Coordinates of C-alpha atoms in Angstrom, one line a residue:
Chain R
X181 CA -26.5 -8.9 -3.3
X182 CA -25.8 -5.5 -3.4
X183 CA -22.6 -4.8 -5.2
X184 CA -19.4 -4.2 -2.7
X185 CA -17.3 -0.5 -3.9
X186 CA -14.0 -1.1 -4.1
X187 CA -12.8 1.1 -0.9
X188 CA -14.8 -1.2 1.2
X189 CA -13.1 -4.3 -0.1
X190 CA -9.8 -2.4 0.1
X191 CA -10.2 -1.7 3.7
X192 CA -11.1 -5.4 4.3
X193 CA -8.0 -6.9 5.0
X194 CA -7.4 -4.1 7.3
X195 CA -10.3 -5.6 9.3
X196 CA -8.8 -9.1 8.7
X197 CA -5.3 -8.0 10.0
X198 CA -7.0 -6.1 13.5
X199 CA -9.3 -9.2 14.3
X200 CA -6.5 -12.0 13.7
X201 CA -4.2 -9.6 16.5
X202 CA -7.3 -9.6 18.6
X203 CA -7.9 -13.3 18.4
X204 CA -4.5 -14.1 19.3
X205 CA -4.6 -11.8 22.0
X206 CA -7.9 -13.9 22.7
X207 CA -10.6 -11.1 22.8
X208 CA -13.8 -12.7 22.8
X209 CA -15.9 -9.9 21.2
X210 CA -14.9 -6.2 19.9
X211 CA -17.4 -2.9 19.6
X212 CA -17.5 -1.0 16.1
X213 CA -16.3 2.0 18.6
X214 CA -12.7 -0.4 20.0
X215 CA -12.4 -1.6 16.7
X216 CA -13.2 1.7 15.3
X217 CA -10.8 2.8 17.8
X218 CA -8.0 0.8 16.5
X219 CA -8.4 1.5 13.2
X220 CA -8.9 5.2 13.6
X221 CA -12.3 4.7 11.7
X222 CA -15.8 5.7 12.8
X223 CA -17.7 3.4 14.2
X224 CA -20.6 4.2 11.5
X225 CA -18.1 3.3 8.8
X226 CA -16.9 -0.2 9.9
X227 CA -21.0 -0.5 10.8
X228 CA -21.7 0.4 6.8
X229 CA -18.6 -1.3 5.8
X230 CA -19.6 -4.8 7.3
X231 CA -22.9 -4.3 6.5
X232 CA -22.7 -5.5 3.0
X233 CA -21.7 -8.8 4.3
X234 CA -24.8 -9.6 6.5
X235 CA -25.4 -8.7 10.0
X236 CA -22.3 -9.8 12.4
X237 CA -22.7 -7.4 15.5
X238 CA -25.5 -8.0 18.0
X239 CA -26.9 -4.5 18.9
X240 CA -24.9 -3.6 22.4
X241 CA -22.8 -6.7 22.3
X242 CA -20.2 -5.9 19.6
X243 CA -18.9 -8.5 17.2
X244 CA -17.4 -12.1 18.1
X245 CA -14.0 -12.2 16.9
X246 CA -13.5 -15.4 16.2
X247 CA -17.0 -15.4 14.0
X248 CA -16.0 -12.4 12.1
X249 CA -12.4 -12.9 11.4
X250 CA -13.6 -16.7 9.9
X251 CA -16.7 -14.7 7.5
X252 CA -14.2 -12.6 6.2
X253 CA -11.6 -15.3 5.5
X254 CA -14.1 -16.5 3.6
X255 CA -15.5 -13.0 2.4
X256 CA -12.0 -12.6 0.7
X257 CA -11.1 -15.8 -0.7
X258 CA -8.3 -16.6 1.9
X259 CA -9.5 -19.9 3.0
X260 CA -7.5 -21.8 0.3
X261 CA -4.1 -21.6 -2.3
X262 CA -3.7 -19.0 -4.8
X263 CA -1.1 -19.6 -7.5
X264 CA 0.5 -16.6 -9.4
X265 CA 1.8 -15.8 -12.6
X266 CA 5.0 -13.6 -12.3
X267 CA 6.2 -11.3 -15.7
X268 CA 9.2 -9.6 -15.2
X269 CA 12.2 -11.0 -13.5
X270 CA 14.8 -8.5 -13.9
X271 CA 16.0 -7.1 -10.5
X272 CA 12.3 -6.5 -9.1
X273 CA 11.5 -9.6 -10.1
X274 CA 14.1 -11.6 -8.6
X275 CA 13.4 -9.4 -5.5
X276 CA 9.4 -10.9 -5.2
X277 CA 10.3 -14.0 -6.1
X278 CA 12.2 -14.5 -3.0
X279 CA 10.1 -12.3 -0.9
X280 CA 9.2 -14.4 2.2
X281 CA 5.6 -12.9 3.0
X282 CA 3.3 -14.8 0.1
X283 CA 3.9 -18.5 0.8
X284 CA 2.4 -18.0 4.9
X285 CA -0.3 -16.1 3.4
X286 CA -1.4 -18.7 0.8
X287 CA 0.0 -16.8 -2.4
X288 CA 2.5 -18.7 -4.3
X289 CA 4.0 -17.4 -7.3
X290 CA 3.8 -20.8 -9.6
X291 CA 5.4 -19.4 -12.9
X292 CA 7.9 -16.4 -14.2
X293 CA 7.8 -15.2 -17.5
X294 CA 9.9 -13.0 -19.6
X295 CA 10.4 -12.3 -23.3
X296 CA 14.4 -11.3 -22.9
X297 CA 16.2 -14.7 -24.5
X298 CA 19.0 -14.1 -22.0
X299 CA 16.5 -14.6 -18.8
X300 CA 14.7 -17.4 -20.1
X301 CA 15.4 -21.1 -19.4
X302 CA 16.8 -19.9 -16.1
X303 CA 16.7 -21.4 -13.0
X304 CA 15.1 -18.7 -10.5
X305 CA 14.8 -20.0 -7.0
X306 CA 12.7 -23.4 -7.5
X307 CA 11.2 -21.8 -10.7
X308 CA 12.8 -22.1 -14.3
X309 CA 12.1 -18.7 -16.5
X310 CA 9.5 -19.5 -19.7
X311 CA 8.8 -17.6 -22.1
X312 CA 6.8 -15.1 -22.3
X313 CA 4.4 -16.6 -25.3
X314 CA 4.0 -19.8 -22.6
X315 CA 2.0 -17.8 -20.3
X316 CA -1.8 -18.3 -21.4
X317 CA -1.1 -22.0 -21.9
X318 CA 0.2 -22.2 -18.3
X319 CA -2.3 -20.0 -16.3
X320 CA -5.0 -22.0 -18.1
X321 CA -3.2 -25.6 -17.1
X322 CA -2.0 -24.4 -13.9
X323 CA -5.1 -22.4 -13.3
X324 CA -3.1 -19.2 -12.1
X325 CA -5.6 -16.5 -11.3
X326 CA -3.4 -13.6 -10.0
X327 CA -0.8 -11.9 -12.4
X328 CA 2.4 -9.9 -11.3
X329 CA 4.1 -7.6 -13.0
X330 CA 7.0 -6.5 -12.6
X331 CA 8.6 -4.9 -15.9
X332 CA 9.0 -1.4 -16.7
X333 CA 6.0 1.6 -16.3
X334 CA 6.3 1.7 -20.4
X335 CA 5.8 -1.9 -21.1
X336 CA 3.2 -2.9 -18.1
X337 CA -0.2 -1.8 -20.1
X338 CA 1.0 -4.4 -22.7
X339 CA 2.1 -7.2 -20.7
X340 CA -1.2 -6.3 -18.2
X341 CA -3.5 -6.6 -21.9
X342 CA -1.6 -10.0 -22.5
X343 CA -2.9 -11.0 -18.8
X344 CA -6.3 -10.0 -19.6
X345 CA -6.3 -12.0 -23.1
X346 CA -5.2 -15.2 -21.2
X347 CA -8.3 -14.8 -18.5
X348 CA -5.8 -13.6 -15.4
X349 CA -9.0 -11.2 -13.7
X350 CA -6.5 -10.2 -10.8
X351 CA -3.4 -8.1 -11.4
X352 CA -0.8 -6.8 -9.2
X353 CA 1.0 -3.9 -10.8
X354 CA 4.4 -2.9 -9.0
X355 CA 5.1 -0.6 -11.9
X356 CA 2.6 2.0 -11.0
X357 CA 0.8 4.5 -13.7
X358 CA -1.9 5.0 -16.2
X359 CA -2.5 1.4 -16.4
X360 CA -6.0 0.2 -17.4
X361 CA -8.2 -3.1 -17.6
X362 CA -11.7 -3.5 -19.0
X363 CA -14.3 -4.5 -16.7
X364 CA -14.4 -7.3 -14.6
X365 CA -10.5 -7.5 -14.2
X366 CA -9.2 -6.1 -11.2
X367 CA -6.3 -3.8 -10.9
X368 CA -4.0 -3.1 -7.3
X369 CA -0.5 -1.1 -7.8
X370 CA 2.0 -1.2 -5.4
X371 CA 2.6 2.6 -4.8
X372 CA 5.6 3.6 -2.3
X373 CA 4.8 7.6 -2.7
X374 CA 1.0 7.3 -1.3
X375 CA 3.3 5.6 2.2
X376 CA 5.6 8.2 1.7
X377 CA 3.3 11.2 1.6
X378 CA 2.0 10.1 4.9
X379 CA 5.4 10.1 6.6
X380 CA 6.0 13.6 5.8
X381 CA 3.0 14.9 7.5
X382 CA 5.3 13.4 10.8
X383 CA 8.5 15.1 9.7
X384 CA 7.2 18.4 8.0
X385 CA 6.2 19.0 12.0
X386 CA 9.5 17.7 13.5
X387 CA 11.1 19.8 10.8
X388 CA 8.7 22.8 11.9
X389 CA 9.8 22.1 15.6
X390 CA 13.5 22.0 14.8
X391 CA 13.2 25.5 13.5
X392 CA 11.6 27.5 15.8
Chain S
X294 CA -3.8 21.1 18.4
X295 CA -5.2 17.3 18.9
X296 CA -2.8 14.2 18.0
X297 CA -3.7 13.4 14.2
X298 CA -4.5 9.7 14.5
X299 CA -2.4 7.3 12.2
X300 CA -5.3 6.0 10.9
X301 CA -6.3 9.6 9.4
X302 CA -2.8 10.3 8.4
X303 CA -2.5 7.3 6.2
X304 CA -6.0 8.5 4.8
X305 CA -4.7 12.2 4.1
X306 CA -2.9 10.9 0.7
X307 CA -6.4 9.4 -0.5
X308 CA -8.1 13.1 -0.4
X309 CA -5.0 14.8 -1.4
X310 CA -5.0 12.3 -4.7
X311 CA -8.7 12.6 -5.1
X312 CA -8.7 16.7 -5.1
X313 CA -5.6 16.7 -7.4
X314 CA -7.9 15.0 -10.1
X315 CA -10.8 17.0 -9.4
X316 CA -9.0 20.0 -9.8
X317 CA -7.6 18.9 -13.3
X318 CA -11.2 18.4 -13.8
X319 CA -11.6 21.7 -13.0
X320 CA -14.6 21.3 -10.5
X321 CA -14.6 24.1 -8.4
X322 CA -16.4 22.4 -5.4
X323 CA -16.9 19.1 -3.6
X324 CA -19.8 18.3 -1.0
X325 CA -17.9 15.5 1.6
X326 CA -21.3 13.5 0.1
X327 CA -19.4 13.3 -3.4
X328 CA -16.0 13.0 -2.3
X329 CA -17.5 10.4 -0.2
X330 CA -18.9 8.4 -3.4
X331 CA -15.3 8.8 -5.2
X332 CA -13.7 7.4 -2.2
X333 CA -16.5 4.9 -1.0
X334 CA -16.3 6.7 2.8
X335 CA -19.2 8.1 4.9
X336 CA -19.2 12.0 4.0
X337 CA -19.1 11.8 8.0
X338 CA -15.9 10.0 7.9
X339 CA -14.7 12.5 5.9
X340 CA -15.9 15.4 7.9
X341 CA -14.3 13.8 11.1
X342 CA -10.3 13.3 9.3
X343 CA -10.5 17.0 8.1
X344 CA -12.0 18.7 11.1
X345 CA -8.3 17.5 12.6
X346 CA -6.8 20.1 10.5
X347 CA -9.6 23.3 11.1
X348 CA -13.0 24.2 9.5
X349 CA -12.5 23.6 5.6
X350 CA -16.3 23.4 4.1
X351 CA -18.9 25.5 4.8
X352 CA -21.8 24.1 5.2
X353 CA -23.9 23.4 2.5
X354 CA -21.5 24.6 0.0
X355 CA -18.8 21.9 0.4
X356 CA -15.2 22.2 -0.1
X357 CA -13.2 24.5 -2.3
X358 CA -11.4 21.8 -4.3
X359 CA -8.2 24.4 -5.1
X360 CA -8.0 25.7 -1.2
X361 CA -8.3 22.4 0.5
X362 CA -5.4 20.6 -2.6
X363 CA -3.4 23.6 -1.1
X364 CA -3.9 23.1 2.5
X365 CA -3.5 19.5 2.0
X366 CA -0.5 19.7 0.4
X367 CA 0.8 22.5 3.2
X368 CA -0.2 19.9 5.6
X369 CA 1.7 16.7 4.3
X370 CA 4.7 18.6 3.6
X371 CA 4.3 18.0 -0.1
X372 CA 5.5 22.0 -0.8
X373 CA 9.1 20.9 -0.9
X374 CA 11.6 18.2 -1.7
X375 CA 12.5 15.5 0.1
X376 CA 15.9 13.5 0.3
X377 CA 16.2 10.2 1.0
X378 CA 18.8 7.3 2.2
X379 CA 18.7 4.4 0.2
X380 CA 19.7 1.1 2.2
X381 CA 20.5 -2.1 0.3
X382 CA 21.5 -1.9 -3.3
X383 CA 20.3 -5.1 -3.6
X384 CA 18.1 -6.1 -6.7
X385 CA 15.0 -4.8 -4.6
X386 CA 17.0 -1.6 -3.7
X387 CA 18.5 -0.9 -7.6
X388 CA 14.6 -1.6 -8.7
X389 CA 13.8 1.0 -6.3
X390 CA 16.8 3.4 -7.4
X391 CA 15.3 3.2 -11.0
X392 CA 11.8 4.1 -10.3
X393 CA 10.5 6.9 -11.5
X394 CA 7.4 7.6 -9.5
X395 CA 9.7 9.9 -6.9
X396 CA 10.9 12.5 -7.8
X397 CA 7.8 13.9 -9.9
X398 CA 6.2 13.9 -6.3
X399 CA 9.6 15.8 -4.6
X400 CA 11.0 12.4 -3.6
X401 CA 14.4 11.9 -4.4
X402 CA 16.9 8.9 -3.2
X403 CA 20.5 11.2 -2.7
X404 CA 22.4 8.2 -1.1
X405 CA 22.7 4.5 -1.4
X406 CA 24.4 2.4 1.3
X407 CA 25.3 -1.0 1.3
X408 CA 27.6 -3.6 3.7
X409 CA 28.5 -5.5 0.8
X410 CA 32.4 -4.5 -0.2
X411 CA 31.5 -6.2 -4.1
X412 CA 28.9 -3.2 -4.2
X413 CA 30.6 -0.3 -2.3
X414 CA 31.8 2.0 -4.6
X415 CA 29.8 1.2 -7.6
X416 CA 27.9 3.4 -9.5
X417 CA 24.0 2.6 -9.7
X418 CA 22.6 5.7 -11.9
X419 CA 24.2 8.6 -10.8
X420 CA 24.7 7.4 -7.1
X421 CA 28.2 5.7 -5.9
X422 CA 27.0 3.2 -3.6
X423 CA 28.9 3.8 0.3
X424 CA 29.8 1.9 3.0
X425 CA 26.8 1.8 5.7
X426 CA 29.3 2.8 8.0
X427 CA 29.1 6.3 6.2
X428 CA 25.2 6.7 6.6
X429 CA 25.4 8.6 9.9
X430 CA 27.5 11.3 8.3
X431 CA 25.7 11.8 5.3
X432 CA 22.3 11.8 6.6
X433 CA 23.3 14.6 8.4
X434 CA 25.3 16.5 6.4
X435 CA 22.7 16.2 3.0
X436 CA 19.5 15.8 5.6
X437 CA 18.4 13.1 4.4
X438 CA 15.0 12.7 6.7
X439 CA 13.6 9.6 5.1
X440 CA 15.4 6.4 4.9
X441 CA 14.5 3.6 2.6
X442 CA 15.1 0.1 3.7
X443 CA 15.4 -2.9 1.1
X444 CA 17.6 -5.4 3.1
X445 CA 16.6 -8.7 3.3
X446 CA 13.7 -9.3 6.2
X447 CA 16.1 -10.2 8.7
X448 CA 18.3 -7.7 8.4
X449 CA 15.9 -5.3 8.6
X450 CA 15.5 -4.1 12.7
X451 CA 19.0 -4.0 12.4
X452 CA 19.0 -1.3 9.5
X453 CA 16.0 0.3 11.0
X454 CA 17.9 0.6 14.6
X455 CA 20.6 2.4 12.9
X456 CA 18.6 4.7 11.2
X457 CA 17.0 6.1 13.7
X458 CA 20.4 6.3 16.1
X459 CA 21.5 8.2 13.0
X460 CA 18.1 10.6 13.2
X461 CA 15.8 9.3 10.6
X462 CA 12.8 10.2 11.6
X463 CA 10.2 8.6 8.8
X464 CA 11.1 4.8 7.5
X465 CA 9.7 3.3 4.4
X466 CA 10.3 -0.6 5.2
X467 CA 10.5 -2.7 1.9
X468 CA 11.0 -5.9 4.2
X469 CA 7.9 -6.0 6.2
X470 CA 7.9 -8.1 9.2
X471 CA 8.1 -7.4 12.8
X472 CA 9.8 -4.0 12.7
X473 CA 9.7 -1.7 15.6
X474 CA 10.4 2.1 15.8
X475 CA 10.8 4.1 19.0
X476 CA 8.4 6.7 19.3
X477 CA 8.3 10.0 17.1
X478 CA 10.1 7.8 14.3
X479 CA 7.3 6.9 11.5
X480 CA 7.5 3.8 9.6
X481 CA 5.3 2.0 6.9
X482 CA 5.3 -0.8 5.3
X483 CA 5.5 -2.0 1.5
X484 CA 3.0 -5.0 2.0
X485 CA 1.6 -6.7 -1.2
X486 CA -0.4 -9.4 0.6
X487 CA -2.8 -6.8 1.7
X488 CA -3.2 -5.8 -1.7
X489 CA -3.5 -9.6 -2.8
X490 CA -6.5 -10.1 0.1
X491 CA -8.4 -7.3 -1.7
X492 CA -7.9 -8.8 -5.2
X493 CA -9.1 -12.0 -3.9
X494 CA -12.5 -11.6 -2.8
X495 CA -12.8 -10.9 -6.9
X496 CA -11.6 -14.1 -7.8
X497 CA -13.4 -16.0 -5.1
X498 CA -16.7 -14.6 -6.3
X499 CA -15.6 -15.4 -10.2
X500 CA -14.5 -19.0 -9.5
X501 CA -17.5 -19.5 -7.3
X502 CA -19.6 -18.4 -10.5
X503 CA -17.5 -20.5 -12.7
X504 CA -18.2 -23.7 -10.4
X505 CA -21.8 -23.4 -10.7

């Protein structure tokens, strides 16, 4: 098989989210151009974008929801549990830990790390903090295959090479920056100023208006 | 001019991040074929989002990497700065007071609010945390135009009601759920399990080798 690029996996779950809404609103079958349409993407792109996967659409019938959304449950891994490895719980920490939105979705955070002596031993939530030196003995027995982090920009690259060392090959960054990972790990950072920078397009026109 | 869909909006960042690296590169000039392969979308995608905003490229030359940065950056509102209304001083909302990715990018957080009397009043950084009660007042008077809401999820359509009776028009939800927002008020989302269905399908395909 052809090897994916990464901006067609990243707009996958964007594909995901539109086809579970349609399903629930119990549409039988969806065009590239209405799905296209609700995505605000050409219809050639979600064509080229799906077409990695295999052929879904039948030509002038459009795609079957409920046939699609199930391929790419199973195109992104979503069809079973995924425990995580959290590093970092100072206040951002504490903050994902009790974040509601990972358990429905099958992401569970199974252990927190941290190296400050202060931290560790503590009971966070259902979790007790561990040391920081514990974590390649736990995501091996625990088989955690996702790694958080949540410490500060300077130390992520280390804590994100300490990951890597202990065979984590998926890595959720909330400390954005120049982090890096060799090859075959895979790197996502949470980044608030790319959602920002889209809100101001709205307000540097309301501004515009509010002027004149 | 034509609505800008939301879908090309929330794309606009993605080009404006691509050129900012291509003009540190110093490459003069981009066909929408090659900024197309760095950001794994059809160059007629790409064509389509920027004919939204007038003619950029001329044909068969490509785009001028410095004049369309500058355009893009005129067009999101990037040329100035921004203040914002932190609310929720929470250990979400004191990670997000101490991170430094704003204001290098012209964000900058110029009031905290909280309901909680033990918080009111304290210093976080150099921001005394106020009463929510005085976020009407000060978004006005210190135009604040982007609030920032790090509540706990059920809390937030609350928060988010307020704001916009207040006259935030752009929201940057930390507590994504079921939030809604009138029309002409923009909000987005802060939503880690999309990024956590991307990482998957990595992890699928590596397990599924590692079965074999």
């Amino acid at each position: 098989m052809e090897p994916v690029p990464r901006g067609v996996v990243s707009r996958l779950p964007l594909y995901y989210r539109a086809l579970a809404l349609l399903d629930q609103e119990k549409v039988p079958l969806i065009s590239s151009q209405d799905l296209g349409a609700r995505l605000q993407l050409t219809p050639a792109q979600i064509r080229k974008d799906l077409s990695y996967f295999g052929r879904f659409g039948k030509q002038g019938r459009g795609y079957n929801v409920k046939r699609l959304l199930l391929e790419l449950r199973r195109i992104l891994g979503l069809d079973r549990e995924w425990g995580m490895a959290l590093v970092g719980v100072g206040r951002l920490g504490r903050a994902i830990l009790s974040y509601g939105g990972f358990n429905p979705q099958g992401f569970k955070v199974i252990a927190a790390f941290d190296t400050d002596p202060s931290q560790i031993g503590k009971k966070v939530g259902n979790l007790t903090v561990q040391d920081f030196s514990e974590m390649p003995a736990a995501v091996k027995s625990k088989r955690l295959f996702i790694g958080i982090v949540a410490v500060p920009p300077p130390q992520a690259q280390g804590v994100i090479n300490q990951l890597v060392s202990a065979g984590v090959k998926a890595i959720l960054n909330y400390a954005p920056g120049q982090s890096q990972v060799p090859e075959g790990v895979h790197l996502r950072e949470i980044d608030p100023v790319m959602a920002l920078q889209s809100l101001t397009f709205y307000l540097k026109n309301t501004q515009e208006k509010a002027a004149r």
